Amino acid sequence: MRARAAELLELYPHPRSALIPICHLAQEQDGWLRPEAIAEIAELVGLAPAEVLGTASFYDMLHTEPVGRYLVSVCTNIACLLRGAYELLEHAEEHLDVRAGGTTADGVFTLEEAECLADCGRAPVCQVNHRFFGDLTAQSFDTLVDSLRAGRHDADVPPHGTLIRVRRQGGLRVDGDTVAGERAAMAAAIAQRAGSGGAASS
């Protein structure tokens, strides 16, 4: 890694400018940035380890905790959302037996919710490491997972991918919410509004 990092450092006027590319380079080794890697990066770019960690923890495509062999990122942006992304994400959580943001007990899969993956024409879409899979249904997602487990995608799904993560603090999906629950709440709110409007007009 140090040889490649040295090449990257030569591309920038200041060593700290190469921080993000070198973080990506280090992440390719294990799929995440180990504490030892953060210390080494800090030495290379002339920063304190805390500064490197602060940068790495800010960017969602960099991982400061271990991840599974396959990073499965389900897009929930508007195009995918309108074509069932949240239902797909809920199904993925059930099928893999892990909540979004977690890793399966066997360490094979890390499931994450992602912002737009720029493949809207094939929504709903997920990304596995660097590879995209579109027009997904619950059944095709299960087939994909089974194929990954069996190693049938090893030739075309590179190891230790990076992906964009979005940590939602609220909005459309929070802990404990389901699509069915959201729809029921919306229907109740519409009915209540309709009832209030009727009472006001009479």
GROMACS .gro file of C-alpha atoms in nm, residues 19-189:
model
  171
   19LEU     CA    1  -0.620   1.193   0.243
   20ILE     CA    2  -0.941   1.064   0.083
   21PRO     CA    3  -0.774   0.874  -0.204
   22ILE     CA    4  -0.535   0.710   0.043
   23CYS     CA    5  -0.828   0.618   0.269
   24HIS     CA    6  -0.991   0.447  -0.029
   25LEU     CA    7  -0.666   0.268  -0.103
   26ALA     CA    8  -0.638   0.145   0.255
   27GLN     CA    9  -1.002   0.038   0.262
   28GLU     CA   10  -0.943  -0.189  -0.037
   29GLN     CA   11  -0.718  -0.406   0.181
   30ASP     CA   12  -0.979  -0.524   0.432
   31GLY     CA   13  -1.303  -0.356   0.330
   32TRP     CA   14  -1.277  -0.110   0.621
   33LEU     CA   15  -1.025   0.124   0.781
   34ARG     CA   16  -0.856  -0.055   1.068
   35PRO     CA   17  -0.712   0.158   1.353
   36GLU     CA   18  -0.364   0.057   1.233
   37ALA     CA   19  -0.446   0.182   0.884
   38ILE     CA   20  -0.573   0.513   1.023
   39ALA     CA   21  -0.247   0.558   1.215
   40GLU     CA   22  -0.042   0.479   0.904
   41ILE     CA   23  -0.247   0.717   0.689
   42ALA     CA   24  -0.201   0.991   0.949
   43GLU     CA   25   0.175   0.943   0.930
   44LEU     CA   26   0.172   0.954   0.549
   45VAL     CA   27  -0.029   1.275   0.518
   46GLY     CA   28   0.105   1.455   0.825
   47LEU     CA   29  -0.215   1.463   1.029
   48ALA     CA   30  -0.312   1.338   1.372
   49PRO     CA   31  -0.492   0.999   1.374
   50ALA     CA   32  -0.796   1.176   1.523
   51GLU     CA   33  -0.813   1.403   1.216
   52VAL     CA   34  -0.802   1.105   0.981
   53LEU     CA   35  -1.070   0.926   1.184
   54GLY     CA   36  -1.284   1.241   1.184
   55THR     CA   37  -1.266   1.261   0.805
   56ALA     CA   38  -1.327   0.888   0.756
   57SER     CA   39  -1.629   0.887   0.988
   58PHE     CA   40  -1.776   1.190   0.807
   59TYR     CA   41  -1.786   1.026   0.463
   60ASP     CA   42  -2.043   0.749   0.422
   61MET     CA   43  -1.840   0.562   0.161
   62LEU     CA   44  -1.561   0.503   0.412
   63HIS     CA   45  -1.605   0.238   0.680
   64THR     CA   46  -1.450   0.259   1.025
   65GLU     CA   47  -1.603  -0.071   1.140
   66PRO     CA   48  -1.577  -0.422   0.992
   67VAL     CA   49  -1.814  -0.505   0.708
   68GLY     CA   50  -1.924  -0.831   0.548
   69ARG     CA   51  -1.774  -0.989   0.241
   70TYR     CA   52  -2.061  -0.842   0.041
   71LEU     CA   53  -2.187  -0.488   0.099
   72VAL     CA   54  -2.550  -0.490  -0.013
   73SER     CA   55  -2.677  -0.136  -0.057
   74VAL     CA   56  -3.047  -0.090  -0.131
   75CYS     CA   57  -3.132   0.245  -0.290
   76THR     CA   58  -3.430   0.424  -0.133
   77ASN     CA   59  -3.419   0.750  -0.329
   78ILE     CA   60  -3.730   0.876  -0.507
   79ALA     CA   61  -3.724   0.665  -0.826
   80CYS     CA   62  -3.659   0.344  -0.634
   81LEU     CA   63  -3.897   0.447  -0.354
   82LEU     CA   64  -4.182   0.484  -0.603
   83ARG     CA   65  -4.111   0.133  -0.731
   84GLY     CA   66  -4.111  -0.042  -0.396
   85ALA     CA   67  -3.766   0.024  -0.250
   86TYR     CA   68  -3.882   0.028   0.111
   87GLU     CA   69  -4.072  -0.298   0.066
   88LEU     CA   70  -3.758  -0.443  -0.090
   89LEU     CA   71  -3.544  -0.317   0.198
   90GLU     CA   72  -3.783  -0.466   0.453
   91HIS     CA   73  -3.776  -0.795   0.263
   92ALA     CA   74  -3.394  -0.785   0.254
   93GLU     CA   75  -3.386  -0.733   0.630
   94GLU     CA   76  -3.613  -1.034   0.680
   95HIS     CA   77  -3.431  -1.257   0.432
   96LEU     CA   78  -3.086  -1.175   0.569
   97ASP     CA   79  -3.211  -1.158   0.929
   98VAL     CA   80  -3.036  -0.827   0.992
   99ARG     CA   81  -3.144  -0.463   1.013
  100ALA     CA   82  -3.008  -0.210   0.764
  101GLY     CA   83  -2.669  -0.098   0.890
  102GLY     CA   84  -2.588  -0.440   1.032
  103THR     CA   85  -2.388  -0.746   0.930
  104THR     CA   86  -2.515  -1.103   0.919
  105ALA     CA   87  -2.402  -1.339   1.195
  106ASP     CA   88  -2.184  -1.533   0.948
  107GLY     CA   89  -2.009  -1.212   0.838
  108VAL     CA   90  -2.101  -1.260   0.472
  109PHE     CA   91  -2.342  -0.970   0.417
  110THR     CA   92  -2.361  -0.612   0.538
  111LEU     CA   93  -2.696  -0.455   0.449
  112GLU     CA   94  -2.721  -0.081   0.407
  113GLU     CA   95  -2.973   0.175   0.291
  114ALA     CA   96  -2.831   0.404   0.023
  115GLU     CA   97  -2.907   0.737  -0.133
  116CYS     CA   98  -2.936   0.752  -0.514
  117LEU     CA   99  -2.718   0.495  -0.691
  118ALA     CA  100  -2.771   0.666  -1.032
  119ASP     CA  101  -2.941   0.367  -1.197
  120CYS     CA  102  -3.295   0.506  -1.181
  121GLY     CA  103  -3.409   0.348  -1.508
  122ARG     CA  104  -3.382   0.003  -1.349
  123ALA     CA  105  -3.542   0.089  -1.014
  124PRO     CA  106  -3.552  -0.057  -0.759
  125VAL     CA  107  -3.177  -0.108  -0.751
  126CYS     CA  108  -2.917  -0.243  -0.514
  127GLN     CA  109  -2.539  -0.236  -0.527
  128VAL     CA  110  -2.325  -0.528  -0.418
  129ASN     CA  111  -1.970  -0.404  -0.372
  130HIS     CA  112  -1.909  -0.231  -0.708
  131ARG     CA  113  -2.176  -0.420  -0.906
  132PHE     CA  114  -2.533  -0.298  -0.972
  133PHE     CA  115  -2.846  -0.513  -0.984
  134GLY     CA  116  -3.171  -0.357  -1.105
  135ASP     CA  117  -3.541  -0.423  -1.163
  136LEU     CA  118  -3.539  -0.615  -0.836
  137THR     CA  119  -3.827  -0.803  -0.681
  138ALA     CA  120  -3.832  -0.994  -0.354
  139GLN     CA  121  -3.782  -1.315  -0.552
  140SER     CA  122  -3.492  -1.186  -0.764
  141PHE     CA  123  -3.327  -1.042  -0.452
  142ASP     CA  124  -3.346  -1.384  -0.284
  143THR     CA  125  -3.197  -1.545  -0.595
  144LEU     CA  126  -2.915  -1.289  -0.593
  145VAL     CA  127  -2.837  -1.355  -0.225
  146ASP     CA  128  -2.841  -1.731  -0.280
  147SER     CA  129  -2.607  -1.693  -0.579
  148LEU     CA  130  -2.368  -1.477  -0.378
  149ARG     CA  131  -2.365  -1.731  -0.094
  150ALA     CA  132  -2.288  -2.007  -0.342
  151GLY     CA  133  -2.004  -1.806  -0.500
  152ARG     CA  134  -2.170  -1.787  -0.842
  153HIS     CA  135  -2.097  -1.413  -0.870
  154ASP     CA  136  -1.735  -1.421  -0.756
  155ALA     CA  137  -1.608  -1.352  -1.108
  156ASP     CA  138  -1.812  -1.034  -1.158
  157VAL     CA  139  -1.857  -0.896  -0.805
  158PRO     CA  140  -1.524  -0.759  -0.685
  159PRO     CA  141  -1.430  -0.797  -0.319
  160HIS     CA  142  -1.432  -0.521  -0.060
  161GLY     CA  143  -1.653  -0.272  -0.236
  162THR     CA  144  -1.724   0.076  -0.115
  163LEU     CA  145  -2.062   0.238  -0.123
  164ILE     CA  146  -2.256   0.538  -0.014
  165ARG     CA  147  -2.449   0.515   0.310
  166VAL     CA  148  -2.713   0.742   0.448
  167ARG     CA  149  -2.783   0.738   0.818
  168ARG     CA  150  -3.143   0.848   0.852
  169GLN     CA  151  -3.237   1.032   1.170
  170GLY     CA  152  -3.604   1.049   1.077
  171GLY     CA  153  -3.806   1.105   0.764
  172LEU     CA  154  -3.978   0.823   0.581
  173ARG     CA  155  -3.817   0.535   0.767
  174VAL     CA  156  -3.719   0.518   1.131
  175ASP     CA  157  -3.669   0.225   1.366
  176GLY     CA  158  -3.992   0.034   1.421
  177ASP     CA  159  -4.170   0.173   1.114
  178THR     CA  160  -4.298  -0.046   0.833
  179VAL     CA  161  -4.443   0.039   0.493
  180ALA     CA  162  -4.780  -0.104   0.600
  181GLY     CA  163  -4.771   0.103   0.919
  182GLU     CA  164  -4.689   0.421   0.728
  183ARG     CA  165  -4.973   0.358   0.483
  184ALA     CA  166  -5.219   0.292   0.766
  185ALA     CA  167  -5.113   0.613   0.942
  186MET     CA  168  -5.151   0.808   0.618
  187ALA     CA  169  -5.498   0.662   0.554
  188ALA     CA  170  -5.604   0.749   0.910
  189ALA     CA  171  -5.477   1.106   0.870
   0.00000   0.00000   0.00000
